[in-house]
Amino acid sequence: MKTFKKVYIEITSVCNLACSFCPQTARKANFIKLDAFQNILEQIKPHTKHIYLHVKGEPLLHPKIDELLDASHARGFKVNITTNGTLITKAGPKILGKPAVRQMNFSLHSFDGHEGSTNRERYLADIISFVREAVKHRVLVSFRLWNLQKDNVTTSERRRNRQTLEILENEFGLDYRIEEKVVAGSGVKIADYVYLNQDHEFRWPSLQAPEDEGKGFCHALRSQAAILVDGTVVPCCLDGEGVINLGNVNNASFTDIVEGERANKLVDGFSRREAVEELCRKCGYRQRFGT
């Protein structure tokens, strides 16, 4: 039986922001029901102990996220949550103290990625206030600034990041500039349980993107799988539109789906360093693992 380091469970396809780096999904707006979520948990229990509550959408929008966390804990899962952080004041009380929560990832680059963002100081202050309480429960925290440009970085882009980093430096009493310590693609510890990660801007794969020769490797269906809010199983967290539809947990078992013909062809292809799926041949993330 295949086991995974993590399985992504999308609990909503809805987001409260419209970030330039994250295309809005064409899928139906949806929020997972508690019974459907519990059914998924039962199906993936033999396959993993770690779940991530996102693919697309903003998980803190889910009105019953506290109940989803309780259901996760009851079945022995550890949960990672990735959020833009804008709703943390409202949703925080539903999360703090929940034993299922292992890690909170805050996508701070969403502030500048969303055209309507205002008041950086208040945005970060609300997040930091939550973080100070979360670490008391030994929750890991990752501040993400995934907006580095490989070429032609403008002064304004550097200045925006510097404003964010300076606030973090002051709040956590750092005696150095974070840029001096962090390396793109990795993180730096800025406090107990708290890390800052910087990386280049993330680009979602798309069937409209150019196709390359298809060589390379990917960890899809080796270390991870994902389940969209409607129950569709996809190979990884980057298939935000459900292009590589392996099956649906509402009418087939997760075990059978990830052991199915299409799934095995994808895995076998990457064993040969070949991308057999069209979307995989149009995904730049695969190139991180070499060709």
mmCIF file of C-alpha atoms in Angstrom:
data_model
loop_
_atom_site.group_PDB
_atom_site.id
_atom_site.type_symbol
_atom_site.label_atom_id
_atom_site.label_comp_id
_atom_site.label_asym_id
_atom_site.label_seq_id
_atom_site.Cartn_x
_atom_site.Cartn_y
_atom_site.Cartn_z
ATOM 1 C CA MET A 1 0.000 0.000 0.000
ATOM 2 C CA LYS A 2 1.283 3.444 -0.921
ATOM 3 C CA THR A 3 2.095 5.748 1.965
ATOM 4 C CA PHE A 4 2.650 9.491 1.736
ATOM 5 C CA LYS A 5 4.438 12.080 3.831
ATOM 6 C CA LYS A 6 1.338 14.219 3.450
ATOM 7 C CA VAL A 7 -2.070 14.365 1.837
ATOM 8 C CA TYR A 8 -3.588 17.714 0.927
ATOM 9 C CA ILE A 9 -7.303 18.074 1.651
ATOM 10 C CA GLU A 10 -8.874 21.161 0.137
ATOM 11 C CA ILE A 11 -11.576 22.282 2.570
ATOM 12 C CA THR A 12 -12.766 25.173 0.395
ATOM 13 C CA SER A 13 -12.179 26.376 -3.145
ATOM 14 C CA VAL A 14 -13.099 29.935 -2.155
ATOM 15 C CA CYS A 15 -10.578 32.684 -1.378
ATOM 16 C CA ASN A 16 -11.118 36.180 -0.010
ATOM 17 C CA LEU A 17 -8.193 37.625 -2.007
ATOM 18 C CA ALA A 18 -7.312 37.834 -5.698
ATOM 19 C CA CYS A 19 -3.535 37.569 -5.787
ATOM 20 C CA SER A 20 -1.597 38.125 -8.986
ATOM 21 C CA PHE A 21 0.423 34.919 -8.510
ATOM 22 C CA CYS A 22 -2.613 32.678 -7.863
ATOM 23 C CA PRO A 23 -5.169 32.299 -10.684
ATOM 24 C CA GLN A 24 -8.756 32.065 -9.518
ATOM 25 C CA THR A 25 -10.086 28.550 -9.908
ATOM 26 C CA ALA A 26 -12.734 27.878 -12.551
ATOM 27 C CA ARG A 27 -14.209 25.194 -10.306
ATOM 28 C CA LYS A 28 -17.465 25.640 -8.415
ATOM 29 C CA ALA A 29 -17.251 27.532 -5.147
ATOM 30 C CA ASN A 30 -17.548 24.958 -2.416
ATOM 31 C CA PHE A 31 -16.958 24.248 1.277
ATOM 32 C CA ILE A 32 -16.411 20.696 2.484
ATOM 33 C CA LYS A 33 -19.061 19.237 4.769
ATOM 34 C CA LEU A 34 -17.981 17.675 8.057
ATOM 35 C CA ASP A 35 -19.253 14.206 7.139
ATOM 36 C CA ALA A 36 -17.449 14.312 3.786
ATOM 37 C CA PHE A 37 -14.253 15.386 5.559
ATOM 38 C CA GLN A 38 -14.595 12.553 8.080
ATOM 39 C CA ASN A 39 -15.091 10.090 5.221
ATOM 40 C CA ILE A 40 -11.856 11.307 3.615
ATOM 41 C CA LEU A 41 -9.977 10.976 6.892
ATOM 42 C CA GLU A 42 -11.105 7.379 7.266
ATOM 43 C CA GLN A 43 -10.033 6.585 3.718
ATOM 44 C CA ILE A 44 -6.549 8.083 3.996
ATOM 45 C CA LYS A 45 -5.736 6.751 7.504
ATOM 46 C CA PRO A 46 -3.664 3.822 6.172
ATOM 47 C CA HIS A 47 -1.731 6.152 3.862
ATOM 48 C CA THR A 48 -0.511 9.080 5.983
ATOM 49 C CA LYS A 49 -0.483 10.778 9.366
ATOM 50 C CA HIS A 50 -0.046 14.341 8.082
ATOM 51 C CA ILE A 51 -2.653 16.430 6.272
ATOM 52 C CA TYR A 52 -2.535 19.929 4.782
ATOM 53 C CA LEU A 53 -5.826 21.818 4.628
ATOM 54 C CA HIS A 54 -5.419 23.505 1.270
ATOM 55 C CA VAL A 55 -4.901 23.262 -2.453
ATOM 56 C CA LYS A 56 -6.724 26.344 -3.662
ATOM 57 C CA GLY A 57 -8.913 28.505 -1.451
ATOM 58 C CA GLU A 58 -8.376 30.128 1.943
ATOM 59 C CA PRO A 59 -8.899 27.540 4.698
ATOM 60 C CA LEU A 60 -9.655 30.110 7.410
ATOM 61 C CA LEU A 61 -12.854 30.949 5.528
ATOM 62 C CA HIS A 62 -14.303 27.588 6.517
ATOM 63 C CA PRO A 63 -16.894 28.293 9.241
ATOM 64 C CA LYS A 64 -16.323 24.915 10.924
ATOM 65 C CA ILE A 65 -12.549 24.711 10.803
ATOM 66 C CA ASP A 66 -12.552 23.989 14.544
ATOM 67 C CA GLU A 67 -14.731 20.906 13.981
ATOM 68 C CA LEU A 68 -12.489 19.759 11.128
ATOM 69 C CA LEU A 69 -9.471 20.038 13.436
ATOM 70 C CA ASP A 70 -11.258 18.071 16.163
ATOM 71 C CA ALA A 71 -12.152 15.344 13.661
ATOM 72 C CA SER A 72 -8.521 15.234 12.510
ATOM 73 C CA HIS A 73 -7.227 14.878 16.063
ATOM 74 C CA ALA A 74 -9.756 12.138 16.868
ATOM 75 C CA ARG A 75 -8.260 10.075 14.035
ATOM 76 C CA GLY A 76 -4.641 10.743 14.912
ATOM 77 C CA PHE A 77 -3.733 13.226 12.191
ATOM 78 C CA LYS A 78 -1.342 16.146 12.476
ATOM 79 C CA VAL A 79 -2.475 19.209 10.512
ATOM 80 C CA ASN A 80 -0.624 21.921 8.624
ATOM 81 C CA ILE A 81 -2.563 25.029 7.608
ATOM 82 C CA THR A 82 -1.428 27.466 4.927
ATOM 83 C CA THR A 83 -3.197 30.819 4.993
ATOM 84 C CA ASN A 84 -2.877 34.367 3.704
ATOM 85 C CA GLY A 85 -3.397 35.444 7.314
ATOM 86 C CA THR A 86 -6.005 38.123 6.707
ATOM 87 C CA LEU A 87 -8.681 36.304 8.727
ATOM 88 C CA ILE A 88 -6.500 35.242 11.641
ATOM 89 C CA THR A 89 -8.132 37.546 14.207
ATOM 90 C CA LYS A 90 -11.552 36.024 13.536
ATOM 91 C CA ALA A 91 -10.467 32.414 12.980
ATOM 92 C CA GLY A 92 -7.621 32.308 15.479
ATOM 93 C CA PRO A 93 -9.763 31.373 18.502
ATOM 94 C CA LYS A 94 -11.041 28.341 16.553
ATOM 95 C CA ILE A 95 -7.459 27.154 15.984
ATOM 96 C CA LEU A 96 -5.508 28.022 19.124
ATOM 97 C CA GLY A 97 -5.121 25.094 21.484
ATOM 98 C CA LYS A 98 -6.325 22.491 18.991
ATOM 99 C CA PRO A 99 -3.967 19.530 19.490
ATOM 100 C CA ALA A 100 -4.170 18.500 15.832
ATOM 101 C CA VAL A 101 -2.414 21.667 14.641
ATOM 102 C CA ARG A 102 1.254 21.006 13.922
ATOM 103 C CA GLN A 103 2.213 23.997 11.760
ATOM 104 C CA MET A 104 0.853 27.301 10.495
ATOM 105 C CA ASN A 105 2.224 28.718 7.245
ATOM 106 C CA PHE A 106 1.546 32.401 6.582
ATOM 107 C CA SER A 107 1.883 33.469 2.937
ATOM 108 C CA LEU A 108 2.995 37.034 3.633
ATOM 109 C CA HIS A 109 3.606 37.638 -0.084
ATOM 110 C CA SER A 110 -0.184 37.686 -0.487
ATOM 111 C CA PHE A 111 -0.273 41.190 1.008
ATOM 112 C CA ASP A 112 1.584 42.660 -1.967
ATOM 113 C CA GLY A 113 0.100 40.133 -4.392
ATOM 114 C CA HIS A 114 -3.426 41.384 -3.695
ATOM 115 C CA GLU A 115 -4.115 44.770 -5.236
ATOM 116 C CA GLY A 116 -6.535 45.880 -2.532
ATOM 117 C CA SER A 117 -4.254 45.309 0.464
ATOM 118 C CA THR A 118 -3.961 48.147 2.957
ATOM 119 C CA ASN A 119 -2.119 48.693 6.272
ATOM 120 C CA ARG A 120 0.818 46.292 6.266
ATOM 121 C CA GLU A 121 1.528 47.074 9.929
ATOM 122 C CA ARG A 122 -1.928 46.008 11.116
ATOM 123 C CA TYR A 123 -1.894 42.912 8.884
ATOM 124 C CA LEU A 124 1.399 41.734 10.370
ATOM 125 C CA ALA A 125 0.509 42.764 13.922
ATOM 126 C CA ASP A 126 -2.611 40.568 13.872
ATOM 127 C CA ILE A 127 -0.617 37.594 12.591
ATOM 128 C CA ILE A 128 2.198 38.092 15.098
ATOM 129 C CA SER A 129 -0.306 38.335 17.950
ATOM 130 C CA PHE A 130 -1.678 34.927 16.970
ATOM 131 C CA VAL A 131 1.814 33.499 16.557
ATOM 132 C CA ARG A 132 2.847 34.510 20.069
ATOM 133 C CA GLU A 133 -0.045 32.461 21.430
ATOM 134 C CA ALA A 134 0.397 29.547 19.003
ATOM 135 C CA VAL A 135 4.027 28.906 19.929
ATOM 136 C CA LYS A 136 2.955 28.467 23.559
ATOM 137 C CA HIS A 137 1.291 25.291 22.265
ATOM 138 C CA ARG A 138 4.483 24.342 20.384
ATOM 139 C CA VAL A 139 2.936 25.030 17.001
ATOM 140 C CA LEU A 140 5.538 25.549 14.284
ATOM 141 C CA VAL A 141 5.180 28.772 12.297
ATOM 142 C CA SER A 142 6.534 29.559 8.844
ATOM 143 C CA PHE A 143 6.397 33.107 7.493
ATOM 144 C CA ARG A 144 6.593 32.789 3.714
ATOM 145 C CA LEU A 145 7.804 35.449 1.309
ATOM 146 C CA TRP A 146 7.637 33.573 -1.974
ATOM 147 C CA ASN A 147 7.892 36.584 -4.266
ATOM 148 C CA LEU A 148 11.554 36.763 -5.270
ATOM 149 C CA GLN A 149 12.156 37.465 -8.948
ATOM 150 C CA LYS A 150 14.982 35.690 -10.744
ATOM 151 C CA ASP A 151 15.661 38.648 -13.019
ATOM 152 C CA ASN A 152 15.170 42.399 -13.040
ATOM 153 C CA VAL A 153 14.126 42.841 -9.416
ATOM 154 C CA THR A 154 12.816 46.372 -9.069
ATOM 155 C CA THR A 155 13.636 48.739 -6.261
ATOM 156 C CA SER A 156 9.957 48.875 -5.291
ATOM 157 C CA GLU A 157 9.830 45.076 -4.938
ATOM 158 C CA ARG A 158 12.871 45.087 -2.691
ATOM 159 C CA ARG A 159 11.410 47.946 -0.665
ATOM 160 C CA ARG A 160 8.115 46.096 -0.071
ATOM 161 C CA ASN A 161 9.909 43.035 1.241
ATOM 162 C CA ARG A 162 12.204 45.191 3.368
ATOM 163 C CA GLN A 163 9.168 46.792 5.019
ATOM 164 C CA THR A 164 7.799 43.377 5.942
ATOM 165 C CA LEU A 165 11.173 42.030 7.084
ATOM 166 C CA GLU A 166 11.885 45.114 9.167
ATOM 167 C CA ILE A 167 8.637 44.676 11.080
ATOM 168 C CA LEU A 168 9.516 41.035 11.781
ATOM 169 C CA GLU A 169 13.037 41.985 12.832
ATOM 170 C CA ASN A 170 11.710 44.534 15.290
ATOM 171 C CA GLU A 171 8.945 42.306 16.669
ATOM 172 C CA PHE A 172 11.288 39.378 17.294
ATOM 173 C CA GLY A 173 14.242 41.473 18.462
ATOM 174 C CA LEU A 174 16.657 40.383 15.740
ATOM 175 C CA ASP A 175 20.084 42.018 15.643
ATOM 176 C CA TYR A 176 20.600 41.261 11.945
ATOM 177 C CA ARG A 177 18.863 41.837 8.635
ATOM 178 C CA ILE A 178 17.022 38.694 7.587
ATOM 179 C CA GLU A 179 18.330 38.962 4.013
ATOM 180 C CA GLU A 180 21.840 38.368 5.374
ATOM 181 C CA LYS A 181 20.846 34.943 6.730
ATOM 182 C CA VAL A 182 18.157 33.493 4.482
ATOM 183 C CA VAL A 183 18.841 31.681 1.221
ATOM 184 C CA ALA A 184 16.198 31.420 -1.502
ATOM 185 C CA GLY A 185 14.389 28.114 -1.178
ATOM 186 C CA SER A 186 15.220 27.673 2.502
ATOM 187 C CA GLY A 187 14.482 29.296 5.825
ATOM 188 C CA VAL A 188 16.015 30.985 8.824
ATOM 189 C CA LYS A 189 14.932 30.571 12.427
ATOM 190 C CA ILE A 190 13.891 33.908 13.922
ATOM 191 C CA ALA A 191 12.473 32.646 17.240
ATOM 192 C CA ASP A 192 11.596 29.396 18.961
ATOM 193 C CA TYR A 193 9.221 27.518 16.633
ATOM 194 C CA VAL A 194 9.205 30.458 14.174
ATOM 195 C CA TYR A 195 10.886 30.506 10.751
ATOM 196 C CA LEU A 196 11.075 32.864 7.776
ATOM 197 C CA ASN A 197 11.211 31.295 4.317
ATOM 198 C CA GLN A 198 11.950 33.160 1.099
ATOM 199 C CA ASP A 199 11.692 31.725 -2.382
ATOM 200 C CA HIS A 200 11.075 32.707 -5.968
ATOM 201 C CA GLU A 201 7.546 33.531 -7.065
ATOM 202 C CA PHE A 202 5.400 30.452 -7.421
ATOM 203 C CA ARG A 203 3.713 29.751 -10.758
ATOM 204 C CA TRP A 204 0.788 27.370 -11.020
ATOM 205 C CA PRO A 205 1.067 24.872 -13.893
ATOM 206 C CA SER A 206 -1.443 25.342 -16.701
ATOM 207 C CA LEU A 207 -2.436 23.509 -19.850
ATOM 208 C CA GLN A 208 -2.050 26.862 -21.624
ATOM 209 C CA ALA A 209 1.643 27.019 -20.709
ATOM 210 C CA PRO A 210 4.332 25.922 -23.161
ATOM 211 C CA GLU A 211 5.326 22.267 -23.066
ATOM 212 C CA ASP A 212 8.942 21.167 -22.682
ATOM 213 C CA GLU A 213 10.648 17.883 -23.567
ATOM 214 C CA GLY A 214 9.029 16.226 -20.554
ATOM 215 C CA LYS A 215 12.172 15.034 -18.820
ATOM 216 C CA GLY A 216 12.615 15.188 -15.075
ATOM 217 C CA PHE A 217 11.376 13.862 -11.775
ATOM 218 C CA CYS A 218 8.553 14.665 -9.361
ATOM 219 C CA HIS A 219 7.443 13.432 -5.954
ATOM 220 C CA ALA A 220 3.746 13.380 -6.957
ATOM 221 C CA LEU A 221 2.097 10.182 -5.673
ATOM 222 C CA ARG A 222 5.384 9.273 -3.984
ATOM 223 C CA SER A 223 5.457 11.663 -1.048
ATOM 224 C CA GLN A 224 2.098 13.377 -1.564
ATOM 225 C CA ALA A 225 -1.380 13.280 -3.036
ATOM 226 C CA ALA A 226 -4.248 15.756 -2.911
ATOM 227 C CA ILE A 227 -8.020 15.673 -2.647
ATOM 228 C CA LEU A 228 -10.057 18.610 -3.933
ATOM 229 C CA VAL A 229 -13.119 19.881 -2.110
ATOM 230 C CA ASP A 230 -15.497 17.861 -4.318
ATOM 231 C CA GLY A 231 -13.611 14.623 -3.612
ATOM 232 C CA THR A 232 -11.500 14.539 -6.774
ATOM 233 C CA VAL A 233 -8.093 12.950 -6.194
ATOM 234 C CA VAL A 234 -5.120 14.536 -7.985
ATOM 235 C CA PRO A 235 -1.419 13.635 -7.839
ATOM 236 C CA CYS A 236 -0.174 16.749 -6.061
ATOM 237 C CA CYS A 237 -1.055 20.125 -4.564
ATOM 238 C CA LEU A 238 -0.217 21.935 -7.822
ATOM 239 C CA ASP A 239 -3.139 20.524 -9.814
ATOM 240 C CA GLY A 240 -5.513 23.229 -8.658
ATOM 241 C CA GLU A 241 -8.033 22.620 -11.447
ATOM 242 C CA GLY A 242 -8.237 18.844 -11.162
ATOM 243 C CA VAL A 243 -6.777 18.297 -14.611
ATOM 244 C CA ILE A 244 -5.233 14.938 -13.693
ATOM 245 C CA ASN A 245 -8.448 13.473 -12.289
ATOM 246 C CA LEU A 246 -7.517 10.089 -10.838
ATOM 247 C CA GLY A 247 -10.965 9.383 -9.412
ATOM 248 C CA ASN A 248 -13.329 10.578 -6.716
ATOM 249 C CA VAL A 249 -13.428 9.391 -3.105
ATOM 250 C CA ASN A 250 -17.213 9.708 -3.120
ATOM 251 C CA ASN A 251 -17.575 6.774 -5.487
ATOM 252 C CA ALA A 252 -14.284 4.861 -5.169
ATOM 253 C CA SER A 253 -11.822 4.218 -2.367
ATOM 254 C CA PHE A 254 -8.745 6.423 -2.019
ATOM 255 C CA THR A 255 -6.646 3.258 -1.871
ATOM 256 C CA ASP A 256 -7.951 1.998 -5.203
ATOM 257 C CA ILE A 257 -7.594 5.432 -6.794
ATOM 258 C CA VAL A 258 -3.911 5.927 -5.921
ATOM 259 C CA GLU A 259 -3.195 2.359 -7.006
ATOM 260 C CA GLY A 260 -5.123 2.790 -10.271
ATOM 261 C CA GLU A 261 -3.757 2.571 -13.800
ATOM 262 C CA ARG A 262 -3.430 6.297 -14.448
ATOM 263 C CA ALA A 263 -1.755 6.870 -11.082
ATOM 264 C CA ASN A 264 0.736 4.048 -11.603
ATOM 265 C CA LYS A 265 1.589 5.233 -15.108
ATOM 266 C CA LEU A 266 2.446 8.669 -13.707
ATOM 267 C CA VAL A 267 4.677 7.203 -10.991
ATOM 268 C CA ASP A 268 6.343 4.750 -13.369
ATOM 269 C CA GLY A 269 6.977 7.567 -15.832
ATOM 270 C CA PHE A 270 8.811 9.654 -13.269
ATOM 271 C CA SER A 271 10.839 6.572 -12.313
ATOM 272 C CA ARG A 272 12.134 6.824 -15.906
ATOM 273 C CA ARG A 273 12.379 10.625 -15.474
ATOM 274 C CA GLU A 274 9.577 11.119 -17.970
ATOM 275 C CA ALA A 275 6.426 13.211 -17.466
ATOM 276 C CA VAL A 276 3.596 11.186 -18.991
ATOM 277 C CA GLU A 277 0.835 13.697 -18.187
ATOM 278 C CA GLU A 278 0.458 16.862 -20.264
ATOM 279 C CA LEU A 279 0.068 19.076 -17.185
ATOM 280 C CA CYS A 280 3.293 17.651 -15.738
ATOM 281 C CA ARG A 281 5.132 18.564 -18.946
ATOM 282 C CA LYS A 282 3.914 22.129 -18.429
ATOM 283 C CA CYS A 283 4.886 22.363 -14.751
ATOM 284 C CA GLY A 284 8.047 24.285 -13.923
ATOM 285 C CA TYR A 285 8.226 22.835 -10.424
ATOM 286 C CA ARG A 286 9.386 19.515 -11.871
ATOM 287 C CA GLN A 287 12.580 21.222 -13.054
ATOM 288 C CA ARG A 288 13.637 21.773 -9.431
ATOM 289 C CA PHE A 289 14.491 18.095 -9.207
ATOM 290 C CA GLY A 290 16.738 18.144 -12.255
ATOM 291 C CA THR A 291 16.430 16.409 -15.575
#
